[in-house]
């Protein structure tokens, strides 16, 4: 070759090089080779693949994806370039098959040329990765002293959980707001979870993720956080309220108690009646004048000498069980008493008494026939009632009507039975005097109204007549009549009529005004003791 | 087998990553329980993670962008590829329960022999982790046996249709002589096994969900 020819060839080459350099310096070139980024199937029914374009080449470049598939003839192009965004290919359900290999390639082409990526082999079963779980909610559940966090979420909306084609499993992680350490828990297929080891007053952050069968885990869901309560502080206002509310009724109760202390005292500590001795004036005692004291202590109103009493014949008071019901129409004077012990008292109304009084007694008596099984109630007794001393049970009282029967059986020797002064009788017996009389043969003691000045007055003032009585409870033995215990009125100060102590009654007959020769004879010791 | 050698050289050049068998120990969510036979016949046995075991034993294919064409034996050459199985959700849901069970049992039965071969050759596998690979293979064998027994019991209760088995014999008795072909063949068999175990897993899960209509947590 001549030198000229060689030089021409070299020149051509140089020019070509320059030209190519010039062209490249303008940015025009065939496209660079695209690169596969990866593929993903979120639910094992469709999948998407992404690639990265190579260097641009300066010219508008188009990318095309081609694929071949096992058990499928030929090469096919991507069915959908747009649904999944730029540089992607979306395979819908009709184009997705599983357990078969796909061979994918992307070809980038521009005016100057093509560039092909390498084959990318994939099987759908390998690229399964679901979306993150949705709607993660977090709640603090109060359970007395053991609060806990309740986490709830939903499966990603595009996964099918009903057919068994995929099985979702969940995982969650928790941390304190300020901490960086996550604690992970597995939830299995449940879409809720309870966290029990939480501290009050803390802010907790929770995230959840899931995976299908044995595929890849999804991304963590967005953080959901909640703050737990501060329990000690929460309790405080509650307790303050409780204590405030409870003090008000408490104070009210205390005030009421203080105001009504007298009443309370009365209720709690009922006044015990002190012993009352008739004829004793407490005030007198308190004043302490010796004269008065001795006067008060000694009941000297018509107190006969004792020996004189003893001379008398002993009388008996016989008490029988027979109950003879008085005939209300027959002016019966007997009053029957008590089961087991009937004390029949015969009302003796002396003829010496005024008819008026007798009638009154009668009326009163007729109204009441029988006693309840108790000791004789006092109001049924005619004020004229006396002890009846009779020796014989069937003795008739000469002073009674023929129809009247003596039902009084007297037991040997007994003392006296208390005489009750009837209240109403008393009121009208104003000025009348009660008196004891004695019938000779029958040893009947007749109580007449007589004047007991001091006593009468006192008794008229007496309000609670029944309290002056002792009821005969039982006749015990020869010399004893057991009286029923009574409550004694503090105001009773009369020592003569209707005293609680029968010894007082014994003194009644000791009335200097008593007419008649006979006197009531005291038994034995002189009086019947009330036995407590 | 010239292309095979080509492939082997290439794969070896890419580094050990693609040939290494990952040995993640996780067995996934399902564990084959020994007591399958004692379970209520309406309850499906817990899914073994045969698929997981298989998956973890093999590298991911798609992690090598731009490495050129990797020509491994095509999966259509698996010895079980002749079995007609559904290829998407719609087809799978149309198959009857008996057929699903039959498919699962056929696949399981088809892998009894190949697993023996794999187990034998794992000891001599020219790979640094051949011991753990060998352990894994033995685990796979045990789990397959247990699952197979359980499915046999289930099929006997489901009727004659479930009893049909497709025979899928494995003819290869050797995975190769030289190092490269051993590795490639081993890898190929494992990938076939992974796919089939994934199929069994899916079929049985669909069956379980169908059987437990009143218990959505079974799906």
XYZ file of N, CA, C and O in Angstrom, chain B residues 9-170:
648
model
N -19.390 -23.927 35.424
C -18.258 -23.003 35.526
C -18.741 -21.608 35.844
O -18.174 -20.908 36.656
N -19.781 -21.239 35.179
C -20.307 -19.898 35.409
C -20.806 -19.729 36.843
O -20.533 -18.749 37.501
N -21.514 -20.709 37.254
C -22.069 -20.555 38.612
C -20.961 -20.527 39.646
O -21.031 -19.810 40.625
N -19.964 -21.312 39.372
C -18.866 -21.303 40.332
C -18.166 -19.955 40.340
O -17.766 -19.455 41.369
N -18.087 -19.381 39.148
C -17.438 -18.079 39.066
C -18.208 -17.013 39.831
O -17.629 -16.094 40.388
N -19.492 -17.157 39.850
C -20.278 -16.104 40.508
C -20.022 -16.042 41.997
O -20.425 -15.145 42.677
N -19.380 -17.057 42.433
C -19.112 -17.012 43.863
C -19.885 -18.094 44.577
O -20.756 -18.755 44.036
N -19.552 -18.221 45.779
C -20.168 -19.320 46.513
C -21.592 -19.003 46.938
O -22.322 -19.878 47.362
N -21.937 -17.707 46.866
C -23.252 -17.350 47.385
C -24.378 -18.137 46.760
O -25.274 -18.605 47.438
N -24.317 -18.283 45.436
C -25.436 -18.952 44.801
C -25.425 -20.447 45.038
O -26.442 -21.104 44.919
N -24.300 -20.963 45.362
C -24.246 -22.402 45.570
C -24.444 -22.780 47.024
O -24.765 -23.899 47.335
N -24.181 -21.810 47.848
C -24.331 -22.148 49.271
C -25.778 -22.469 49.548
O -26.701 -21.833 49.071
N -25.955 -23.439 50.353
C -27.318 -23.754 50.762
C -27.553 -23.086 52.102
O -26.886 -23.370 53.084
N -28.486 -22.202 52.059
C -28.744 -21.482 53.298
C -29.340 -22.408 54.330
O -30.171 -23.247 54.017
N -28.874 -22.198 55.470
C -29.253 -23.160 56.495
C -30.055 -22.513 57.608
O -29.858 -22.771 58.765
N -30.938 -21.655 57.202
C -31.769 -21.097 58.244
C -32.569 -22.201 58.908
O -33.150 -23.057 58.249
N -32.573 -22.105 60.180
C -33.177 -23.204 60.919
C -34.680 -23.067 61.089
O -35.318 -23.932 61.621
N -35.168 -21.954 60.690
C -36.593 -21.787 60.966
C -37.411 -22.790 60.172
O -37.148 -23.058 59.010
N -38.367 -23.266 60.834
C -39.222 -24.232 60.160
C -40.564 -23.617 59.802
O -41.509 -24.321 59.541
N -40.647 -22.339 59.885
C -41.910 -21.723 59.537
C -42.974 -21.993 60.583
O -42.692 -22.344 61.710
N -44.158 -21.857 60.190
C -45.238 -21.939 61.157
C -45.706 -23.346 61.426
O -46.224 -23.640 62.464
N -45.498 -24.212 60.521
C -46.099 -25.519 60.733
C -45.062 -26.548 61.116
O -43.942 -26.563 60.626
N -45.444 -27.362 62.021
C -44.540 -28.434 62.428
C -45.319 -29.728 62.349
O -46.456 -29.803 62.788
N -44.688 -30.702 61.777
C -45.384 -31.980 61.709
C -45.414 -32.580 63.095
O -44.385 -32.669 63.767
N -46.563 -32.924 63.486
C -46.683 -33.490 64.817
C -46.770 -34.995 64.710
O -47.395 -35.544 63.829
N -46.141 -35.640 65.629
C -46.141 -37.095 65.588
C -47.507 -37.697 65.803
O -47.772 -38.811 65.401
N -48.356 -36.929 66.436
C -49.643 -37.508 66.790
C -50.704 -37.324 65.732
O -51.875 -37.300 66.027
N -50.336 -37.198 64.530
C -51.315 -36.939 63.473
C -52.380 -38.013 63.466
O -53.557 -37.752 63.388
N -51.929 -39.227 63.563
C -52.862 -40.332 63.398
C -53.936 -40.301 64.467
O -55.046 -40.730 64.263
N -53.573 -39.741 65.614
C -54.553 -39.746 66.683
C -55.550 -38.621 66.574
O -56.473 -38.532 67.350
N -55.351 -37.737 65.662
C -56.221 -36.569 65.606
C -57.579 -36.913 65.048
O -57.773 -37.920 64.410
N -58.452 -36.035 65.296
C -59.790 -36.148 64.753
C -59.698 -36.144 63.232
O -58.972 -35.347 62.666
N -60.381 -37.023 62.615
C -60.246 -37.134 61.158
C -60.659 -35.877 60.411
O -60.229 -35.661 59.296
N -61.455 -35.056 61.046
C -61.863 -33.841 60.350
C -60.838 -32.736 60.484
O -60.966 -31.694 59.899
N -59.864 -32.996 61.262
C -58.862 -31.978 61.455
C -57.665 -32.312 60.607
O -57.164 -33.431 60.637
N -57.240 -31.382 59.878
C -56.084 -31.643 59.025
C -54.816 -31.601 59.855
O -54.708 -30.815 60.767
N -53.890 -32.412 59.527
C -52.640 -32.366 60.284
C -51.951 -31.038 60.069
O -52.105 -30.414 59.036
N -51.212 -30.645 61.045
C -50.495 -29.383 60.931
C -49.527 -29.476 59.775
O -48.890 -30.502 59.560
N -49.488 -28.398 59.052
C -48.649 -28.426 57.871
C -47.195 -28.540 58.239
O -46.709 -27.798 59.057
N -46.507 -29.445 57.685
C -45.078 -29.456 57.951
C -44.484 -28.310 57.184
O -45.084 -27.851 56.231
N -43.361 -27.921 57.551
C -42.777 -26.876 56.746
C -41.798 -27.509 55.786
O -40.632 -27.118 55.728
N -42.260 -28.500 55.095
C -41.382 -29.078 54.074
C -40.990 -28.014 53.077
O -39.848 -27.907 52.655
N -41.987 -27.216 52.756
C -41.695 -26.142 51.817
C -40.661 -25.195 52.401
O -39.741 -24.765 51.719
N -40.825 -24.918 53.681
C -39.887 -24.003 54.313
C -38.510 -24.617 54.380
O -37.505 -23.947 54.138
N -38.483 -25.884 54.725
C -37.184 -26.547 54.793
C -36.508 -26.522 53.440
O -35.327 -26.218 53.315
N -37.321 -26.829 52.436
C -36.745 -26.841 51.106
C -36.296 -25.459 50.681
O -35.229 -25.266 50.112
N -37.138 -24.478 51.064
C -36.813 -23.129 50.649
C -35.536 -22.640 51.313
O -34.715 -21.987 50.686
N -35.437 -22.986 52.556
C -34.263 -22.497 53.258
C -33.004 -23.209 52.819
O -31.902 -22.754 53.081
N -33.186 -24.335 52.173
C -31.991 -25.067 51.760
C -31.439 -24.548 50.441
O -30.351 -24.930 50.031
N -32.226 -23.711 49.816
C -31.794 -23.270 48.486
C -31.675 -21.758 48.446
O -32.408 -21.047 49.116
N -30.801 -21.270 47.672
C -30.659 -19.818 47.574
C -31.798 -19.232 46.755
O -32.466 -19.927 46.017
N -31.954 -17.945 46.897
C -32.954 -17.269 46.097
C -32.400 -17.048 44.706
O -31.231 -16.698 44.540
N -33.296 -17.225 43.778
C -32.795 -17.115 42.410
C -32.692 -15.688 41.925
O -31.899 -15.373 41.059
N -33.533 -14.851 42.458
C -33.656 -13.553 41.822
C -32.757 -12.509 42.432
O -32.988 -11.328 42.307
N -31.766 -12.923 43.136
C -30.926 -11.913 43.774
C -29.658 -11.622 42.997
O -28.697 -11.110 43.522
N -29.678 -11.994 41.819
C -28.455 -11.749 41.032
C -28.777 -10.957 39.782
O -28.865 -11.503 38.692
N -28.974 -9.716 39.916
C -29.269 -8.959 38.701
C -28.011 -8.786 37.845
O -26.904 -8.668 38.351
N -28.264 -8.794 36.640
C -27.184 -8.461 35.709
C -26.072 -9.487 35.652
O -24.929 -9.156 35.357
N -26.403 -10.715 35.980
C -25.320 -11.692 35.963
C -25.353 -12.557 34.711
O -24.656 -13.546 34.611
N -26.202 -12.205 33.820
C -26.241 -13.027 32.620
C -27.143 -14.224 32.795
O -27.760 -14.444 33.828
N -27.219 -14.965 31.786
C -28.147 -16.066 31.772
C -27.623 -17.203 32.635
O -26.505 -17.670 32.466
N -28.448 -17.606 33.527
C -28.078 -18.754 34.347
C -28.885 -19.932 33.870
O -30.107 -19.945 33.979
N -28.204 -20.872 33.339
C -28.917 -22.002 32.747
C -28.862 -23.189 33.687
O -27.923 -23.980 33.662
N -29.833 -23.266 34.473
C -29.963 -24.461 35.303
C -30.958 -25.380 34.628
O -31.724 -24.940 33.748
N -30.951 -26.590 35.006
C -31.956 -27.504 34.416
C -33.355 -26.955 34.676
O -33.674 -26.511 35.769
N -34.134 -27.005 33.713
C -35.453 -26.417 33.845
C -36.314 -27.248 34.788
O -36.247 -28.476 34.754
N -37.103 -26.585 35.530
C -37.984 -27.311 36.452
C -38.954 -28.238 35.738
O -39.510 -29.130 36.347
N -39.207 -28.020 34.483
C -40.084 -28.936 33.768
C -39.460 -30.322 33.667
O -40.106 -31.275 33.257
N -38.250 -30.397 34.057
C -37.605 -31.696 34.038
C -37.672 -32.382 35.399
O -37.070 -33.445 35.559
N -38.383 -31.792 36.344
C -38.595 -32.500 37.618
C -39.352 -33.780 37.320
O -40.205 -33.823 36.422
N -39.095 -34.786 38.085
C -39.752 -36.075 37.835
C -41.228 -36.037 38.191
O -41.984 -36.944 37.852
N -41.658 -34.994 38.866
C -43.080 -34.897 39.223
C -43.838 -33.935 38.311
O -45.002 -33.645 38.553
N -43.166 -33.428 37.301
C -43.832 -32.419 36.480
C -44.959 -33.004 35.646
O -45.805 -32.267 35.142
N -44.983 -34.281 35.478
C -46.048 -34.881 34.679
C -47.382 -34.853 35.417
O -48.431 -35.024 34.800
N -47.345 -34.660 36.691
C -48.593 -34.624 37.468
C -49.312 -33.312 37.201
O -48.749 -32.228 37.337
N -50.563 -33.422 36.853
C -51.356 -32.233 36.563
C -51.813 -31.593 37.866
O -52.623 -32.171 38.605
N -51.302 -30.406 38.093
C -51.694 -29.692 39.310
C -52.214 -28.321 38.927
O -51.851 -27.786 37.864
N -53.058 -27.739 39.763
C -53.573 -26.401 39.456
C -52.431 -25.394 39.434
O -51.439 -25.544 40.135
N -52.595 -24.374 38.632
C -51.528 -23.378 38.523
C -51.950 -21.992 38.989
O -51.165 -21.059 38.906
N -53.199 -21.847 39.449
C -53.523 -20.591 40.102
C -54.642 -20.824 41.106
O -55.140 -21.944 41.261
N -55.054 -19.760 41.761
C -56.017 -19.880 42.862
C -57.351 -20.386 42.343
O -57.988 -21.258 42.949
N -57.797 -19.851 41.244
C -59.109 -20.220 40.730
C -59.182 -21.713 40.458
O -60.152 -22.382 40.824
N -58.153 -22.238 39.806
C -58.133 -23.670 39.525
C -58.066 -24.471 40.813
O -58.741 -25.508 40.944
N -57.255 -24.007 41.739
C -57.089 -24.775 42.981
C -58.386 -24.861 43.755
O -58.706 -25.898 44.345
N -59.158 -23.797 43.757
C -60.390 -23.812 44.537
C -61.486 -24.636 43.881
O -62.465 -24.994 44.532
N -61.305 -24.945 42.618
C -62.325 -25.742 41.949
C -62.156 -27.231 42.183
O -63.095 -28.003 41.995
N -60.965 -27.619 42.547
C -60.704 -29.046 42.709
C -61.408 -29.566 43.955
O -61.488 -28.874 44.978
N -61.874 -30.783 43.876
C -62.572 -31.352 45.020
C -61.580 -31.729 46.113
O -60.372 -31.852 45.870
N -62.110 -31.933 47.280
C -61.256 -32.278 48.416
C -60.535 -33.588 48.230
O -59.352 -33.715 48.572
N -61.215 -34.538 47.671
C -60.582 -35.837 47.458
C -59.423 -35.729 46.483
O -58.357 -36.331 46.704
N -59.630 -34.952 45.430
C -58.560 -34.798 44.454
C -57.374 -34.057 45.037
O -56.219 -34.389 44.754
N -57.675 -33.063 45.843
C -56.575 -32.334 46.472
C -55.756 -33.270 47.346
O -54.516 -33.235 47.331
N -56.465 -34.081 48.085
C -55.758 -35.015 48.961
C -54.964 -36.022 48.149
O -53.830 -36.376 48.497
N -55.543 -36.459 47.086
C -54.857 -37.414 46.236
C -53.595 -36.819 45.638
O -52.542 -37.471 45.585
N -53.669 -35.604 45.184
C -52.489 -34.933 44.645
C -51.400 -34.813 45.696
O -50.215 -35.085 45.431
N -51.811 -34.397 46.882
C -50.818 -34.226 47.946
C -50.127 -35.548 48.262
O -48.893 -35.601 48.419
N -50.913 -36.567 48.336
C -50.324 -37.871 48.671
C -49.426 -38.374 47.564
O -48.382 -38.988 47.812
N -49.814 -38.147 46.343
C -48.990 -38.586 45.217
C -47.644 -37.890 45.231
O -46.592 -38.518 45.033
N -47.677 -36.603 45.448
C -46.430 -35.845 45.477
C -45.533 -36.318 46.608
O -44.318 -36.486 46.441
N -46.153 -36.523 47.754
C -45.371 -36.946 48.907
C -44.731 -38.302 48.655
O -43.558 -38.533 48.986
N -45.519 -39.159 48.075
C -45.017 -40.499 47.788
C -43.880 -40.455 46.778
O -42.923 -41.234 46.848
N -43.967 -39.512 45.863
C -42.963 -39.431 44.797
C -41.600 -39.022 45.304
O -40.596 -39.214 44.615
N -41.562 -38.465 46.482
C -40.280 -37.975 46.967
C -39.608 -38.896 47.980
O -38.523 -38.563 48.484
N -40.187 -39.997 48.242
C -39.563 -40.898 49.206
C -38.206 -41.378 48.715
O -37.192 -41.276 49.407
N -38.182 -41.869 47.496
C -36.909 -42.370 46.954
C -35.886 -41.273 46.721
O -34.715 -41.426 47.099
N -36.287 -40.186 46.059
C -35.274 -39.141 45.826
C -34.643 -38.626 47.116
O -33.472 -38.275 47.148
N -35.430 -38.580 48.168
C -34.860 -38.107 49.430
C -33.788 -39.061 49.942
O -32.806 -38.651 50.550
N -33.976 -40.316 49.691
C -32.949 -41.280 50.081
C -31.664 -41.024 49.311
O -30.567 -41.028 49.882
N -31.827 -40.780 48.048
C -30.654 -40.478 47.220
C -29.954 -39.223 47.712
O -28.722 -39.172 47.848
N -30.747 -38.241 47.981
C -30.173 -36.986 48.475
C -29.467 -37.185 49.808
O -28.384 -36.638 50.043
N -30.106 -37.927 50.647
C -29.509 -38.167 51.947
C -28.173 -38.879 51.820
O -27.205 -38.567 52.515
N -28.121 -39.835 50.924
C -26.869 -40.569 50.739
C -25.765 -39.685 50.204
O -24.610 -39.779 50.628
N -26.140 -38.851 49.234
C -25.093 -38.056 48.585
C -24.739 -36.799 49.360
O -23.771 -36.128 49.027
N -25.518 -36.498 50.378
C -25.214 -35.276 51.127
C -23.888 -35.394 51.868
O -23.167 -34.410 52.034
N -23.563 -36.564 52.319
C -22.318 -36.729 53.066
C -21.108 -36.383 52.220
O -20.159 -35.761 52.680
N -21.203 -36.818 50.977
C -20.050 -36.622 50.111
C -20.165 -35.383 49.254
O -19.425 -35.220 48.293
N -21.089 -34.567 49.573
C -21.282 -33.354 48.776
C -20.081 -32.422 48.930
O -19.688 -32.118 50.052
N -19.575 -32.000 47.828
C -18.400 -31.109 47.923
C -18.815 -29.695 48.313
O -18.767 -28.755 47.523
N -19.254 -29.579 49.540
C -19.736 -28.274 50.032
C -19.301 -28.141 51.489
O -19.362 -29.106 52.247
N -18.922 -26.985 51.907
C -18.440 -26.829 53.293
C -19.512 -27.130 54.345
O -19.196 -27.530 55.451
N -20.743 -26.977 53.972
C -21.802 -27.168 54.969
C -22.525 -28.482 54.770
O -23.699 -28.598 55.115
N -21.838 -29.463 54.229
C -22.534 -30.702 53.879
C -23.110 -31.415 55.100
O -24.088 -32.134 54.995
N -22.528 -31.211 56.290
C -23.074 -31.877 57.483
C -24.456 -31.363 57.834
O -25.389 -32.144 58.063
N -24.608 -30.078 57.897
C -25.928 -29.541 58.248
C -26.927 -29.816 57.137
O -28.113 -30.019 57.402
N -26.416 -29.864 55.911
C -27.311 -30.231 54.812
C -27.811 -31.646 55.013
O -28.997 -31.947 54.834
N -26.931 -32.475 55.392
C -27.317 -33.859 55.634
C -28.358 -33.950 56.745
O -29.340 -34.699 56.632
N -28.150 -33.204 57.832
C -29.149 -33.198 58.913
C -30.500 -32.751 58.409
O -31.533 -33.338 58.727
N -30.478 -31.693 57.648
C -31.727 -31.161 57.129
C -32.444 -32.191 56.271
O -33.666 -32.343 56.355
N -31.696 -32.884 55.453
C -32.317 -33.877 54.584
C -32.974 -34.964 55.425
O -34.086 -35.421 55.131
N -32.300 -35.347 56.475
C -32.889 -36.377 57.327
C -34.165 -35.882 57.989
O -35.143 -36.625 58.105
N -34.153 -34.623 58.420
C -35.381 -34.050 58.969
C -36.501 -34.113 57.947
O -37.640 -34.448 58.271
N -36.163 -33.752 56.739
C -37.170 -33.783 55.676
C -37.738 -35.181 55.507
O -38.944 -35.350 55.318
N -36.903 -36.149 55.579
C -37.388 -37.519 55.439
C -38.353 -37.888 56.555
O -39.413 -38.471 56.301
N -37.978 -37.540 57.780
C -38.845 -37.895 58.906
C -40.188 -37.215 58.783
O -41.246 -37.840 58.956
N -40.159 -35.937 58.522
C -41.417 -35.205 58.440
C -42.288 -35.716 57.303
O -43.514 -35.803 57.433
N -41.641 -36.052 56.212
C -42.414 -36.583 55.091
C -43.102 -37.881 55.468
O -44.255 -38.119 55.105
N -42.390 -38.686 56.183
C -42.967 -39.970 56.586
C -44.181 -39.752 57.464
O -45.238 -40.355 57.262
N -44.037 -38.879 58.450
C -45.139 -38.634 59.388
C -46.343 -38.073 58.651
O -47.484 -38.502 58.851
N -46.070 -37.097 57.813
C -47.164 -36.491 57.067
C -47.837 -37.516 56.167
O -49.069 -37.569 56.071
N -47.041 -38.330 55.542
C -47.595 -39.346 54.654
C -48.522 -40.311 55.386
O -49.612 -40.646 54.900
N -48.083 -40.715 56.566
C -48.929 -41.628 57.344
C -50.253 -40.967 57.707
O -51.320 -41.596 57.632
N -50.164 -39.699 58.131
C -51.383 -38.991 58.491
C -52.328 -38.855 57.315
O -53.541 -39.046 57.452
N -51.776 -38.550 56.170
C -52.629 -38.396 54.995
C -53.243 -39.729 54.573
O -54.366 -39.763 54.053
N -52.516 -40.789 54.798
C -53.090 -42.097 54.481
C -54.329 -42.364 55.329
O -55.344 -42.856 54.826
N -54.229 -42.023 56.610
C -55.387 -42.217 57.487
C -56.548 -41.354 57.026
O -57.697 -41.798 56.940
N -56.245 -40.103 56.721
C -57.303 -39.199 56.267
C -57.971 -39.728 55.007
O -59.196 -39.702 54.872
N -57.160 -40.201 54.077
C -57.723 -40.625 52.799
C -58.605 -41.854 52.982
O -59.614 -42.004 52.293
N -58.226 -42.687 53.922
C -59.066 -43.876 54.140
C -60.437 -43.468 54.653
O -61.417 -44.179 54.461
N -60.509 -42.312 55.306
C -61.809 -41.864 55.808
C -62.587 -41.078 54.764
O -63.778 -40.833 54.943
N -61.893 -40.623 53.760
C -62.578 -39.759 52.814
C -63.197 -40.510 51.645
O -63.912 -39.932 50.846
N -62.873 -41.742 51.537
C -63.517 -42.487 50.457
C -62.524 -42.940 49.406
O -61.335 -42.620 49.449
N -63.002 -43.713 48.433
C -62.111 -44.319 47.430
C -61.452 -43.310 46.502
O -60.340 -43.535 46.023
N -62.100 -42.200 46.255
C -61.496 -41.224 45.338
C -60.210 -40.660 45.883
O -59.289 -40.339 45.137
N -60.176 -40.543 47.194
C -58.965 -39.990 47.789
C -57.842 -41.000 47.811
O -56.696 -40.645 48.084
N -58.166 -42.231 47.553
C -57.135 -43.259 47.666
C -56.275 -43.370 46.422
O -55.220 -43.986 46.455
N -56.721 -42.785 45.324
C -55.946 -42.932 44.080
C -54.623 -42.214 44.198
O -54.550 -41.074 44.650
N -53.616 -42.892 43.786
C -52.269 -42.329 43.823
C -51.689 -42.367 42.418
O -51.808 -43.368 41.714
N -51.042 -41.278 42.061
C -50.350 -41.279 40.776
C -48.905 -41.673 41.022
O -48.236 -41.101 41.888
N -48.470 -42.583 40.273
C -47.086 -43.013 40.457
C -46.144 -42.106 39.704
O -46.304 -41.858 38.506
N -45.171 -41.657 40.397
C -44.190 -40.757 39.791
C -42.803 -41.289 40.131
O -42.145 -40.835 41.061
N -42.382 -42.190 39.413
C -41.118 -42.830 39.801
C -39.914 -41.918 39.522
O -39.917 -41.123 38.587
N -38.967 -42.103 40.367
C -37.714 -41.366 40.195
C -36.665 -42.327 39.634
O -36.336 -43.325 40.252
